[in-house]
XYZ file of C-alpha atoms in Angstrom:
214
model
C 107.039 69.977 4.356
C 107.216 73.187 6.302
C 109.153 75.671 4.174
C 112.890 75.244 4.762
C 112.458 74.613 8.496
C 111.736 70.944 7.765
C 115.222 70.724 6.359
C 116.654 71.172 9.847
C 117.292 67.559 10.635
C 118.911 66.319 13.819
C 120.358 62.963 14.726
C 118.481 60.624 17.070
C 120.994 61.374 19.810
C 120.866 65.139 19.535
C 120.333 67.098 22.788
C 116.717 67.743 21.731
C 115.825 64.088 21.358
C 117.810 62.983 24.407
C 115.972 65.641 26.396
C 112.609 64.371 25.167
C 113.565 60.838 26.189
C 114.421 62.072 29.689
C 111.073 63.890 29.905
C 109.208 60.737 28.868
C 111.078 58.715 31.485
C 110.581 61.386 34.140
C 106.836 61.315 33.638
C 106.843 57.672 34.732
C 108.824 58.264 37.927
C 105.666 58.270 40.132
C 104.865 54.773 38.838
C 108.448 53.662 39.504
C 108.237 54.968 43.060
C 104.910 53.223 43.620
C 106.298 50.030 42.066
C 103.670 49.915 39.361
C 105.831 47.791 37.133
C 102.927 46.485 35.042
C 101.796 50.023 34.260
C 105.321 51.131 33.342
C 105.778 48.143 31.056
C 102.354 48.717 29.531
C 103.249 52.317 28.603
C 106.609 51.292 27.118
C 105.172 48.423 25.059
C 102.240 50.556 23.919
C 104.635 53.296 22.753
C 106.643 50.778 20.748
C 103.560 49.212 19.122
C 101.829 52.472 18.230
C 105.122 54.006 17.046
C 105.665 51.027 14.774
C 102.067 51.365 13.622
C 102.741 54.950 12.548
C 105.688 53.777 10.459
C 103.576 51.077 8.797
C 100.751 53.555 8.075
C 103.127 56.045 6.461
C 101.917 54.924 3.050
C 98.547 56.627 3.764
C 99.031 60.434 4.007
C 98.536 61.928 7.475
C 96.936 58.831 8.994
C 98.358 58.908 12.512
C 97.432 55.962 14.808
C 99.280 57.678 17.646
C 96.572 60.355 17.905
C 93.557 58.128 18.729
C 95.631 55.757 20.854
C 97.151 58.495 23.011
C 93.734 60.121 23.332
C 92.156 56.896 24.613
C 95.154 56.286 26.852
C 94.665 59.719 28.401
C 91.048 58.862 29.146
C 91.917 55.533 30.767
C 95.196 56.074 32.622
C 95.735 59.821 32.741
C 97.484 62.622 30.939
C 100.878 62.047 32.547
C 101.177 58.472 31.335
C 99.627 59.285 27.980
C 102.185 62.065 27.526
C 105.034 59.693 28.297
C 103.678 57.228 25.738
C 103.226 60.036 23.201
C 106.826 61.217 23.477
C 108.259 57.715 23.304
C 106.075 56.803 20.313
C 107.149 59.990 18.527
C 110.830 59.207 19.072
C 110.461 55.561 18.110
C 108.583 56.282 14.876
C 110.864 59.169 13.918
C 113.886 56.908 14.099
C 112.531 55.552 10.798
C 110.576 58.540 9.470
C 113.205 61.168 10.213
C 114.421 63.136 13.221
C 114.430 66.906 13.292
C 113.058 70.003 14.987
C 109.550 68.853 14.029
C 109.855 66.002 16.549
C 109.428 68.475 19.408
C 106.224 69.944 17.985
C 104.803 66.511 17.225
C 105.531 65.390 20.786
C 103.945 68.541 22.235
C 100.833 68.065 20.088
C 100.383 64.431 21.092
C 101.005 65.223 24.765
C 98.271 67.859 24.565
C 95.918 65.296 23.046
C 96.652 62.832 25.846
C 95.961 65.502 28.466
C 92.742 66.486 26.703
C 91.711 62.835 26.849
C 92.183 62.856 30.620
C 90.171 66.070 30.920
C 87.383 64.688 28.707
C 86.997 61.455 30.683
C 83.693 62.451 32.362
C 82.195 63.204 28.934
C 83.524 60.128 27.146
C 82.876 57.472 29.800
C 79.303 56.201 30.102
C 78.620 53.521 32.703
C 82.358 52.792 32.971
C 82.640 52.278 29.201
C 84.008 54.503 26.487
C 81.369 55.894 24.159
C 82.394 54.972 20.621
C 80.692 57.845 18.843
C 81.673 60.521 21.371
C 85.272 59.347 21.340
C 85.336 59.109 17.536
C 83.925 62.594 17.010
C 86.247 64.174 19.572
C 89.346 62.377 18.306
C 88.490 63.384 14.744
C 88.240 67.045 15.678
C 91.616 66.866 17.435
C 93.302 66.273 14.083
C 92.985 69.981 13.357
C 94.626 71.445 16.507
C 97.322 68.789 16.080
C 98.093 70.332 12.700
C 98.042 73.843 14.160
C 100.617 72.919 16.810
C 102.918 71.015 14.457
C 102.807 73.969 12.061
C 103.765 76.588 14.668
C 107.311 77.031 13.255
C 105.679 78.623 10.188
C 104.909 81.657 12.350
C 108.529 82.598 11.809
C 107.415 83.695 8.349
C 104.443 85.679 9.652
C 100.824 85.038 10.539
C 99.663 85.154 6.917
C 102.187 82.485 5.902
C 101.084 80.395 8.881
C 97.431 80.615 7.836
C 98.384 79.894 4.229
C 100.307 76.822 5.327
C 97.352 75.587 7.386
C 95.023 76.129 4.437
C 97.296 74.230 2.069
C 97.445 71.351 4.545
C 93.698 71.216 5.241
C 93.152 68.147 3.087
C 95.807 66.259 5.033
C 94.154 67.320 8.303
C 90.921 65.846 6.961
C 92.724 62.576 6.172
C 94.042 62.644 9.732
C 90.530 63.220 11.123
C 88.987 60.400 9.102
C 91.816 58.079 10.081
C 91.265 58.919 13.748
C 87.574 58.026 13.505
C 88.332 54.696 11.828
C 90.986 53.783 14.380
C 88.620 54.672 17.215
C 85.980 52.234 15.936
C 88.590 49.487 16.372
C 90.377 50.691 19.523
C 87.386 51.570 21.697
C 85.735 48.099 21.579
C 89.086 46.570 22.533
C 89.471 49.035 25.414
C 85.921 48.391 26.573
C 86.477 44.640 26.451
C 89.556 45.110 28.646
C 87.567 47.235 31.088
C 84.740 44.697 31.200
C 87.205 41.883 31.901
C 88.582 43.819 34.876
C 92.008 44.353 33.338
C 93.910 45.627 36.334
C 96.174 47.994 34.388
C 93.183 49.892 33.012
C 90.809 49.557 35.965
C 93.223 49.816 38.846
C 93.943 53.551 38.678
C 92.943 55.907 41.431
C 90.819 58.996 40.901
C 93.799 61.345 40.826
C 95.483 59.221 38.150
C 93.370 60.888 35.493
C 94.660 64.339 36.395
C 97.004 65.944 33.908
C 99.888 66.227 36.385
C 99.341 63.172 38.596
């Protein structure tokens, strides 16, 4: 836990969490306006499943299925949709794992990972398929900046305390990185199979759908 800041809990219906829910919904407004109901439902169901998966995987320290999933989602359907899924999954899982000020930093970190996935699409896609090893390596490395972002409140105690906190949590970041790689080896073949089958939710996006804002 992060000094005494992690003691600042907040109820699920606090202004912070309600605001995050509105942001997640707002990110899907373009799909509502374009009547992309299948895409909207896909994001909502994905958020529920991956959020539940995070709760189930709580028994293994720092293994976060949301990270690789949101990263792949960013590659396939764009940073905006991946960010919406990331926020919803964070809220859903924290209903069980605990709500507090850390929810905001977790959501920001996972949104950043989704947007990075969108930006990395040209590097990760080879012949309209996700490269397993490129995606696994990249997703593994993202475990470390995720930890840096989530730990930002420690800066209140000074840069040295922040660095000390990161150092003390390095082993957990490594667990996170290894977990990401393992999840990727399962998720990428499934995603590629969906792409090969012409799954319209994953193959029907336009070029500007992969942009961070669009």
